[in-house]
Coordinates of C-alpha atoms in Angstrom, one line a residue:
Chain C
X228 CA 134.7 86.9 -35.1
X229 CA 137.9 85.6 -33.5
X230 CA 136.1 85.7 -30.1
X231 CA 133.2 83.6 -31.6
X232 CA 135.8 81.1 -32.9
X233 CA 137.5 81.1 -29.5
X234 CA 134.3 80.5 -27.7
X235 CA 133.5 77.7 -30.1
X236 CA 136.9 76.0 -29.5
X237 CA 136.7 76.6 -25.8
X238 CA 133.3 74.9 -25.6
X239 CA 133.9 72.2 -28.2
X240 CA 133.0 69.6 -25.6
X241 CA 134.5 66.2 -25.2
X242 CA 131.8 64.2 -26.7
X243 CA 132.7 62.4 -29.9
X244 CA 129.7 61.6 -32.0
X245 CA 128.7 58.9 -34.3
X246 CA 128.7 60.5 -37.7
X247 CA 126.9 59.5 -40.9
X248 CA 128.7 57.0 -43.0
X249 CA 131.5 58.9 -44.8
X250 CA 131.9 61.5 -42.1
X251 CA 134.2 59.5 -39.9
X252 CA 137.2 61.8 -40.3
X253 CA 136.2 64.1 -37.4
X254 CA 138.6 67.0 -38.2
X255 CA 137.4 67.0 -41.8
X256 CA 133.8 66.8 -40.8
X257 CA 134.1 69.6 -38.3
X258 CA 135.8 71.9 -40.9
X259 CA 133.3 71.3 -43.7
X260 CA 129.9 70.8 -42.1
X261 CA 127.7 73.9 -42.6
X262 CA 124.9 72.5 -40.4
X263 CA 122.5 72.8 -43.4
X264 CA 120.4 69.8 -42.2
X265 CA 120.1 68.3 -45.7
X266 CA 121.6 64.9 -44.6
X267 CA 119.3 64.6 -41.7
X268 CA 116.3 65.6 -43.8
X269 CA 117.1 63.1 -46.6
X270 CA 117.8 60.1 -44.4
X271 CA 115.1 57.5 -45.2
X272 CA 115.8 55.4 -42.1
X273 CA 115.5 58.3 -39.6
X274 CA 118.8 57.2 -37.9
X275 CA 120.3 60.7 -38.4
X276 CA 119.5 63.3 -35.9
X277 CA 120.8 66.7 -35.0
X278 CA 123.4 67.1 -32.3
X279 CA 122.5 69.6 -29.6
X280 CA 124.4 72.3 -27.7
X281 CA 124.9 69.7 -24.9
X282 CA 127.2 67.9 -27.4
X283 CA 129.4 70.9 -27.7
X284 CA 129.2 74.4 -29.2
X285 CA 130.7 73.3 -32.6
X286 CA 128.9 70.0 -32.6
X287 CA 125.5 71.7 -32.1
X288 CA 123.3 71.4 -35.2
X289 CA 125.7 68.9 -36.9
X290 CA 124.3 65.5 -37.8
X291 CA 124.9 62.6 -35.5
X292 CA 123.6 59.1 -35.6
X293 CA 121.0 57.9 -33.1
X294 CA 120.3 54.2 -33.5
X295 CA 117.3 54.5 -31.2
X296 CA 115.4 56.2 -34.0
X297 CA 116.5 53.9 -36.8
X298 CA 119.4 52.0 -38.3
X299 CA 121.7 52.7 -41.3
X300 CA 121.2 50.9 -44.5
X301 CA 124.2 52.6 -46.2
X302 CA 122.0 54.1 -48.9
X303 CA 124.5 56.9 -49.3
X304 CA 121.9 59.6 -49.7
X305 CA 123.4 61.7 -46.9
X306 CA 126.7 61.8 -48.8
X307 CA 124.9 62.7 -52.0
X308 CA 123.2 65.7 -50.6
X309 CA 126.1 67.0 -48.5
X310 CA 126.9 70.3 -50.2
X311 CA 130.5 70.4 -49.0
X312 CA 131.7 66.8 -48.9
X313 CA 131.8 66.7 -45.1
X314 CA 130.2 63.3 -45.6
X315 CA 132.3 61.7 -48.3
X316 CA 130.6 59.5 -50.8
X317 CA 131.8 55.9 -51.4
X318 CA 131.4 54.4 -47.9
X319 CA 132.0 50.6 -48.2
X320 CA 129.9 48.7 -45.6
X321 CA 132.2 45.7 -46.0
X322 CA 135.3 47.6 -45.1
X323 CA 134.5 51.0 -43.5
X324 CA 132.8 51.4 -40.1
X325 CA 130.5 53.9 -38.6
X326 CA 131.4 52.4 -35.2
X327 CA 131.4 49.0 -33.5
X328 CA 128.6 47.4 -31.4
X329 CA 129.5 46.9 -27.8
X330 CA 127.4 44.7 -25.4
X331 CA 126.6 46.3 -22.1
X332 CA 126.7 43.3 -19.7
X333 CA 124.7 45.3 -17.1
X334 CA 121.8 46.0 -19.5
X335 CA 121.8 43.1 -21.9
X336 CA 118.8 40.9 -21.2
X337 CA 120.7 37.8 -22.2
X338 CA 123.1 38.5 -19.4
X339 CA 120.4 39.4 -16.9
X340 CA 118.1 36.4 -17.4
X341 CA 118.7 35.0 -20.8
X342 CA 116.3 34.3 -23.6
X343 CA 116.7 37.4 -25.7
X344 CA 118.4 37.0 -29.1
X345 CA 116.9 40.0 -30.9
X346 CA 120.3 41.5 -31.8
X347 CA 121.6 38.2 -33.3
X348 CA 118.5 37.9 -35.4
X349 CA 118.7 41.5 -36.6
X350 CA 122.4 41.6 -37.6
X351 CA 122.6 41.4 -41.4
X352 CA 126.4 40.9 -41.3
X353 CA 126.6 37.8 -39.0
X354 CA 128.7 39.8 -36.7
X355 CA 127.1 38.6 -33.4
X356 CA 127.9 35.2 -32.1
X357 CA 125.4 33.7 -29.6
X358 CA 127.0 30.2 -29.1
X359 CA 127.7 31.1 -25.4
X360 CA 124.1 32.0 -24.8
X361 CA 124.9 35.7 -24.7
X362 CA 125.9 38.0 -27.6
X363 CA 129.6 38.4 -28.5
X364 CA 130.4 41.0 -31.3
X365 CA 132.9 40.1 -33.9
X366 CA 134.5 43.6 -34.3
X367 CA 136.0 42.7 -37.7
X368 CA 132.6 42.0 -39.2
X369 CA 130.6 44.7 -37.4
X370 CA 130.4 48.0 -39.4
X371 CA 128.2 49.8 -36.9
X372 CA 124.9 49.8 -38.9
X373 CA 123.0 49.9 -35.7
X374 CA 120.3 47.3 -36.4
X375 CA 121.2 45.5 -33.1
X376 CA 120.9 48.6 -31.1
X377 CA 117.7 49.6 -32.9
X378 CA 115.9 46.3 -32.0
X379 CA 117.4 45.9 -28.5
X380 CA 114.5 45.9 -26.1
X381 CA 116.5 46.7 -23.0
X382 CA 115.7 50.1 -21.6
X383 CA 113.4 51.1 -24.4
X384 CA 110.7 52.2 -22.1
X385 CA 113.1 54.2 -20.0
X386 CA 114.9 56.1 -22.7
X387 CA 113.4 59.5 -22.2
X388 CA 115.7 62.2 -21.0
X389 CA 116.5 61.9 -17.3
X390 CA 116.8 58.1 -17.3
X391 CA 119.4 55.8 -18.8
X392 CA 119.7 56.2 -22.5
X393 CA 121.8 53.2 -23.3
X394 CA 120.6 49.8 -24.6
X395 CA 121.9 46.3 -24.0
X396 CA 124.1 46.6 -27.1
X397 CA 125.3 50.0 -28.3
X398 CA 127.3 51.2 -31.3
X399 CA 130.4 53.1 -30.1
X400 CA 133.2 54.8 -32.0
X401 CA 136.0 52.5 -33.0
X402 CA 138.5 53.8 -30.5
X403 CA 135.9 53.8 -27.7
X404 CA 135.0 50.2 -28.5
X405 CA 138.7 49.2 -28.4
X406 CA 139.1 50.5 -24.8
Chain O
X184 CA 102.7 94.9 -41.2
X185 CA 100.5 94.5 -44.2
X186 CA 97.4 94.6 -42.0
X187 CA 98.0 98.2 -41.0
X188 CA 98.0 99.3 -44.6
X189 CA 94.9 97.4 -45.6
X190 CA 93.0 98.8 -42.7
X191 CA 94.0 102.4 -43.3
X192 CA 91.9 104.3 -45.8
X193 CA 93.6 104.1 -49.1
X194 CA 93.5 106.4 -52.1
X195 CA 93.1 104.9 -55.5
X196 CA 96.7 105.4 -56.5
X197 CA 97.9 103.4 -53.5
X198 CA 95.9 100.2 -54.2
X199 CA 99.1 98.5 -55.3
X200 CA 100.7 99.1 -52.0
X201 CA 101.5 96.1 -50.0
X202 CA 101.2 93.7 -52.9
X203 CA 104.9 93.1 -53.4
X204 CA 105.4 93.1 -49.6
X205 CA 102.8 90.4 -49.3
X206 CA 104.4 88.4 -52.1
X207 CA 107.7 88.7 -50.2
X208 CA 106.1 87.4 -47.1
X209 CA 104.6 84.5 -48.9
X210 CA 107.9 83.6 -50.6
X211 CA 109.7 83.7 -47.3
X212 CA 106.9 81.7 -45.6
X213 CA 106.9 79.2 -48.5
X214 CA 110.6 78.6 -48.0
X215 CA 110.2 78.0 -44.3
X216 CA 107.3 75.7 -45.2
X217 CA 109.5 73.7 -47.5
X218 CA 111.9 73.2 -44.6
X219 CA 109.0 71.9 -42.6
X220 CA 108.0 69.6 -45.4
X221 CA 111.6 68.4 -45.5
X222 CA 111.5 67.7 -41.7
X223 CA 108.3 65.7 -42.1
X224 CA 108.8 63.9 -45.4
X225 CA 112.6 63.4 -45.7
X226 CA 112.8 65.4 -48.9
X227 CA 116.4 66.4 -48.2
X228 CA 115.8 69.8 -49.9
X229 CA 117.6 71.6 -47.1
X230 CA 117.6 75.0 -45.5
X231 CA 119.1 78.4 -46.1
X232 CA 122.6 77.0 -45.7
X233 CA 122.1 74.7 -48.7
X234 CA 119.0 74.2 -50.8
X235 CA 118.5 71.9 -53.7
X236 CA 117.7 68.5 -55.1
X237 CA 120.0 65.5 -54.8
X238 CA 123.6 66.5 -55.5
X239 CA 122.8 69.9 -57.0
X240 CA 122.2 72.6 -54.4
X241 CA 122.7 76.3 -54.0
X242 CA 124.9 76.8 -51.0
X243 CA 125.3 79.7 -48.5
X244 CA 128.2 81.6 -50.2
X245 CA 129.7 82.6 -46.9
X246 CA 129.6 79.0 -45.6
X247 CA 131.1 77.7 -48.9
X248 CA 133.9 80.3 -48.8
X249 CA 134.6 79.3 -45.1
X250 CA 134.9 75.6 -46.0
X251 CA 137.4 76.5 -48.7
X252 CA 139.6 78.3 -46.1
X253 CA 139.6 75.6 -43.4
X254 CA 142.5 73.6 -44.9
X255 CA 140.3 70.6 -45.6
X256 CA 139.4 69.8 -49.2
X257 CA 135.7 70.0 -50.0
X258 CA 134.2 68.0 -52.8
X259 CA 133.1 69.5 -56.2
X260 CA 129.6 70.1 -54.8
X261 CA 130.8 73.3 -53.1
X262 CA 132.0 74.8 -56.3
X263 CA 128.8 73.9 -58.1
X264 CA 126.8 75.3 -55.2
X265 CA 128.8 78.5 -55.3
X266 CA 128.4 78.8 -59.0
X267 CA 124.7 78.5 -58.7
X268 CA 124.6 81.2 -56.1
X269 CA 126.8 83.6 -58.1
X270 CA 124.5 83.1 -61.1
X271 CA 121.4 83.7 -58.9
X272 CA 122.9 86.9 -57.4
X273 CA 124.0 88.2 -60.8
X274 CA 120.4 87.6 -61.9
X275 CA 118.4 88.8 -58.9
X276 CA 121.0 90.9 -57.0
X277 CA 120.5 91.1 -53.3
X278 CA 116.9 89.8 -53.5
X279 CA 117.8 87.1 -50.9
X280 CA 117.8 89.9 -48.3
X281 CA 114.2 91.0 -48.9
X282 CA 112.6 87.8 -50.3
X283 CA 114.1 85.0 -48.2
X284 CA 116.1 86.1 -45.3
X285 CA 114.2 85.9 -42.0
X286 CA 116.1 88.7 -40.4
X287 CA 113.9 91.6 -41.6
X288 CA 110.8 89.8 -40.5
X289 CA 112.2 89.1 -37.1
X290 CA 113.1 92.7 -36.7
X291 CA 109.6 93.7 -37.6
X292 CA 108.2 91.1 -35.2
X293 CA 110.3 92.1 -32.2
X294 CA 110.8 95.8 -32.9
X295 CA 107.3 96.9 -33.5
X296 CA 107.6 98.4 -37.0
X297 CA 111.1 99.8 -36.2
X298 CA 112.7 97.0 -38.3
X299 CA 115.6 96.9 -40.6
X300 CA 113.7 98.6 -43.3
X301 CA 112.4 101.3 -41.0
X302 CA 115.8 103.0 -41.1
X303 CA 114.5 105.5 -43.5
X304 CA 115.1 109.1 -43.9
X305 CA 112.3 111.6 -43.4
X306 CA 111.8 113.6 -46.6
X307 CA 113.4 116.6 -45.0
X308 CA 116.4 114.8 -43.6
X309 CA 119.0 114.5 -46.2
X310 CA 121.8 112.1 -45.5
X311 CA 124.8 113.7 -43.9
X312 CA 128.3 113.1 -45.2
X313 CA 128.9 110.0 -43.1
X314 CA 125.8 108.5 -44.6
X315 CA 123.7 108.5 -41.5
X316 CA 120.3 110.1 -41.5
X317 CA 119.9 113.3 -39.4
X318 CA 116.7 112.1 -37.9
X319 CA 115.1 108.7 -37.8
X320 CA 111.5 108.4 -37.1
X321 CA 109.0 105.5 -36.9
X322 CA 108.4 104.0 -40.3
X323 CA 104.7 104.4 -40.7
X324 CA 104.7 108.1 -39.7
X325 CA 107.6 108.6 -42.1
X326 CA 105.8 107.1 -45.0
X327 CA 102.6 109.1 -44.5
X328 CA 104.6 112.3 -43.9
X329 CA 106.4 111.6 -47.2
X330 CA 103.2 111.5 -49.0
X331 CA 101.8 114.5 -47.3
X332 CA 104.9 116.5 -48.2
X333 CA 104.5 115.5 -51.8
X334 CA 100.9 116.4 -51.8
X335 CA 101.5 119.8 -50.3
X336 CA 104.3 120.5 -52.6
X337 CA 102.3 119.7 -55.6
X338 CA 99.4 121.8 -54.3
X339 CA 101.2 125.0 -53.4
X340 CA 104.3 124.6 -55.5
X341 CA 106.6 125.5 -52.6
X342 CA 109.2 123.1 -53.9
X343 CA 109.9 125.5 -56.7
X344 CA 111.5 127.8 -54.2
X345 CA 114.4 125.4 -54.0
X346 CA 117.2 126.1 -56.4
X347 CA 118.0 123.0 -58.4
X348 CA 121.6 122.7 -59.4
X349 CA 122.1 123.9 -63.0
X350 CA 124.8 122.4 -65.2
X351 CA 127.9 124.5 -65.1
X352 CA 128.0 125.2 -68.8
X353 CA 124.6 126.9 -68.9
X354 CA 125.1 130.6 -69.2
X355 CA 123.5 133.2 -66.9
X356 CA 121.1 134.6 -69.5
X357 CA 120.1 131.2 -70.7
X358 CA 119.6 130.1 -67.1
X359 CA 117.2 132.9 -66.4
X360 CA 115.4 132.3 -69.6
X361 CA 115.0 128.6 -68.7
X362 CA 113.8 129.4 -65.3
X363 CA 111.1 131.6 -66.7
X364 CA 110.2 129.1 -69.4
X365 CA 110.1 126.1 -67.0
X366 CA 108.7 127.9 -64.0
X367 CA 106.0 125.3 -63.7
X368 CA 107.7 122.2 -64.9
X369 CA 111.4 122.5 -64.0
X370 CA 112.9 119.1 -63.3
X371 CA 114.7 118.5 -60.1
X372 CA 117.9 116.5 -60.0
X373 CA 117.8 113.1 -58.4
X374 CA 118.4 113.2 -54.6
X375 CA 120.6 110.2 -54.4
X376 CA 120.6 107.6 -51.6
X377 CA 123.2 107.3 -48.8
X378 CA 124.1 103.8 -50.0
X379 CA 124.1 104.3 -53.8
X380 CA 127.0 102.8 -55.7
X381 CA 129.5 100.2 -54.8
X382 CA 131.4 100.7 -51.6
X383 CA 133.1 98.7 -48.8
X384 CA 131.8 99.3 -45.3
X385 CA 131.7 97.7 -41.8
X386 CA 130.0 94.6 -43.1
X387 CA 132.9 93.8 -45.3
X388 CA 135.2 94.1 -42.3
X389 CA 133.1 91.6 -40.4
X390 CA 133.2 89.4 -43.5
X391 CA 137.0 89.6 -43.5
X392 CA 137.0 88.8 -39.8
X393 CA 134.7 85.7 -40.3
X394 CA 137.0 84.4 -43.1
X395 CA 140.2 85.0 -41.2
X396 CA 139.0 83.4 -38.0
X397 CA 137.7 80.5 -40.0
X398 CA 141.2 80.0 -41.4
X399 CA 142.7 80.3 -37.9
X400 CA 140.3 77.9 -36.1
X401 CA 139.6 75.5 -39.0
X402 CA 135.8 75.4 -38.9
X403 CA 133.1 77.7 -40.3
X404 CA 133.0 80.2 -37.4
X405 CA 130.2 82.5 -38.5
X406 CA 127.8 79.6 -38.7
X407 CA 127.8 79.5 -34.9
X408 CA 126.2 82.9 -34.7
X409 CA 124.5 83.3 -38.1
X410 CA 120.9 84.6 -37.4
X411 CA 119.8 83.0 -40.6
X412 CA 121.0 79.6 -39.7
X413 CA 120.0 79.9 -36.0
X414 CA 116.4 81.0 -36.8
X415 CA 116.0 77.7 -38.7
X416 CA 117.9 75.8 -36.0
X417 CA 115.2 77.1 -33.6
X418 CA 112.5 75.7 -35.8
X419 CA 114.3 72.4 -36.1
X420 CA 114.8 72.3 -32.3
X421 CA 111.1 73.0 -31.7
X422 CA 110.3 70.2 -34.2
X423 CA 112.5 67.8 -32.2
X424 CA 110.9 68.9 -29.0
X425 CA 107.5 67.8 -30.2
X426 CA 108.5 64.8 -32.3
X427 CA 111.1 63.3 -30.0
X428 CA 110.6 65.0 -26.6
X429 CA 114.1 66.5 -27.0
X430 CA 114.4 69.3 -24.4
X431 CA 117.7 71.0 -25.2
X432 CA 119.4 74.3 -24.3
X433 CA 119.3 75.1 -28.0
X434 CA 115.6 75.9 -27.6
X435 CA 116.6 78.9 -25.6
X436 CA 120.1 79.7 -26.8
X437 CA 119.4 79.7 -30.6
X438 CA 116.5 82.1 -30.5
X439 CA 118.2 84.2 -27.8
X440 CA 121.3 84.7 -30.0
X441 CA 119.2 85.4 -33.1
X442 CA 117.0 88.0 -31.4
X443 CA 119.9 89.6 -29.6
X444 CA 121.6 90.1 -32.9
X445 CA 118.7 91.4 -34.9
X446 CA 117.0 93.4 -32.2
X447 CA 119.8 94.7 -30.0
X448 CA 122.2 95.3 -32.9
X449 CA 119.8 97.6 -34.6
X450 CA 121.7 98.0 -37.8
X451 CA 122.6 94.4 -38.3
X452 CA 121.8 94.3 -42.0
X453 CA 123.6 97.5 -42.9
X454 CA 126.6 97.4 -40.7
X455 CA 127.3 93.8 -39.6
X456 CA 125.8 91.1 -41.8
X457 CA 128.8 89.5 -43.6
X458 CA 126.4 87.5 -45.8
X459 CA 124.9 90.6 -47.1
X460 CA 128.4 92.0 -47.6
X461 CA 129.4 89.0 -49.7
X462 CA 126.2 89.1 -51.7
X463 CA 126.7 92.9 -52.3
X464 CA 130.2 92.1 -53.7
X465 CA 128.6 89.8 -56.3
X466 CA 125.5 92.0 -56.9
X467 CA 127.7 94.8 -58.2
X468 CA 127.5 92.8 -61.4
X469 CA 123.7 92.5 -61.3
X470 CA 122.1 94.1 -64.4
X471 CA 118.6 92.5 -64.3
X472 CA 115.5 93.2 -62.3
X473 CA 116.7 96.6 -61.3
X474 CA 114.1 99.3 -60.4
X475 CA 113.5 101.5 -63.3
X476 CA 112.0 105.0 -63.0
X477 CA 109.9 106.3 -65.8
X478 CA 111.3 109.8 -65.9
X479 CA 108.3 111.1 -67.9
X480 CA 106.1 110.3 -64.9
X481 CA 108.4 111.0 -62.0
X482 CA 107.2 114.0 -60.0
X483 CA 110.7 115.3 -59.8
X484 CA 110.7 115.8 -63.5
X485 CA 107.6 118.0 -63.0
X486 CA 109.3 120.1 -60.4
X487 CA 107.9 118.5 -57.2
X488 CA 110.5 117.7 -54.6
X489 CA 109.1 114.1 -54.1
X490 CA 111.5 111.8 -52.3
X491 CA 109.0 108.9 -51.6
X492 CA 111.1 106.2 -53.3
X493 CA 114.3 107.2 -51.4
X494 CA 112.4 107.8 -48.1
X495 CA 110.8 104.4 -48.1
X496 CA 113.9 102.4 -49.3
X497 CA 115.2 100.1 -46.6
X498 CA 118.6 100.0 -48.2
X499 CA 118.8 103.8 -48.6
X500 CA 119.4 103.8 -52.3
X501 CA 117.9 106.0 -55.0
X502 CA 116.2 104.0 -57.8
X503 CA 117.0 106.8 -60.1
X504 CA 120.7 105.9 -59.9
X505 CA 122.2 103.5 -62.4
X506 CA 124.4 101.7 -59.9
X507 CA 122.7 100.5 -56.8
X508 CA 124.1 97.0 -55.8
X509 CA 122.5 97.3 -52.4
X510 CA 119.0 97.2 -53.9
X511 CA 117.2 94.1 -52.5
X512 CA 114.3 94.2 -55.0
X513 CA 111.9 94.6 -52.1
X514 CA 109.6 96.7 -54.3
X515 CA 108.9 99.3 -51.6
X516 CA 109.8 102.1 -54.1
X517 CA 107.4 100.6 -56.6
X518 CA 104.6 100.4 -54.0
X519 CA 105.2 103.8 -52.6
X520 CA 105.7 105.9 -55.7
X521 CA 102.7 108.3 -55.7
X522 CA 102.5 108.2 -59.5
X523 CA 103.5 104.6 -60.1
X524 CA 106.6 105.7 -62.1
X525 CA 108.8 102.8 -60.9
X526 CA 108.8 99.3 -62.2
X527 CA 111.2 96.4 -61.8
X528 CA 111.6 95.1 -65.4
X529 CA 113.9 92.3 -66.4
X530 CA 116.2 94.7 -68.2
X531 CA 116.5 98.4 -67.5

């Protein structure tokens, strides 16, 4: 059993994942998640998916957020059904963050030719400023709900495995967004 | 496995055979089906690891214990889930193992009838002191042999040659008298199963190892290799393959680990499974739905050395015994008793 634990730790993998709202404390999440699949199953917006072995041995089968499949409306159902509290209830969309949206200048259509304002229109929190004719994210207002990434048309037809899987605007973990 | 039985010519007394096995199959299949419904309809009911509605869910007791040892503080849901499971195990014993767990079915599927529950003793092979059978033969032949033996013994009375143990207080003269008197209907004592009664074994050591390593590493370690969790992970991975085109290593690795465990480690259920070990600790307090032998009908009471119930029992327990926490309520003894003397009533 210790060997199994050791293998788990050895192949944890570097990838940090976007967790469901309330599961942002990664240490706590890793310790308590039983990989029971209830949160992914209950998610009405389909933004929750299951991490794979490629995300690390311990991360495999845990829930992660994929904003290509849906966005988060902070309904809190995933926290309700979590049997261990790995996803803590009481996530506040006005203060807590899943992550922060970051514009990819190479992929954003507004940077490449202009005209696209889909993310600005989609953002329910007025966190994207378009006064400069390209999107600029206000990190203090953005809570990482993912609506911008969900509607972003960039790369949507090339998002199958083997091609680039990022959009013109992508929700990243807070520390990744800062760097 | 049920097909074999229904195709073979059956005697009237064996018509009930397979009915409980079929029911178990349907229950397990219905559970897997509910997971499929959850995948398709976002019901959020869950899997073997946690299953319920909204905030109330039964939880895998091993996983729950592990989360309590990681150093993080789980929410009250864990304790409620654990309480639900304890109540269920007290009520139904180890029924999870026979009615829900996919492992025995996988063993049957991949081991051609030599599954978990095929580790039965032939009627002649009594358990040795270390609890292992002297000879293990394929299940089907064992079962039939068990019945033939019974039939023969009933016909020619050869079983009467065996000396049953007499109580020590019975005097010699009285003993002879009794032997003469009961020559045709002398009751034989229960044989006893190798795993009767409450005892700690290798599974509990694995359970301890799982809990200790969880405390060391700070995450639920056994979940990584749990065949129960991984068999559902396989189903979910296949679902994602078809729904989202997600081609992942899990599609190969999850079933490979599961099959390696349940097929290569032949005695997974009896010697390794820490989940079964934990459930057996709780099921020691189980007093309901235990198999009950109607002694007035049992062939042993009539002097025939029938061991059908013990021979067929996948858990190697004797339904005659009062304390059999390893019983999984699989109903095999009920189905295979040649005189239908065994039932599983609510209270014994």
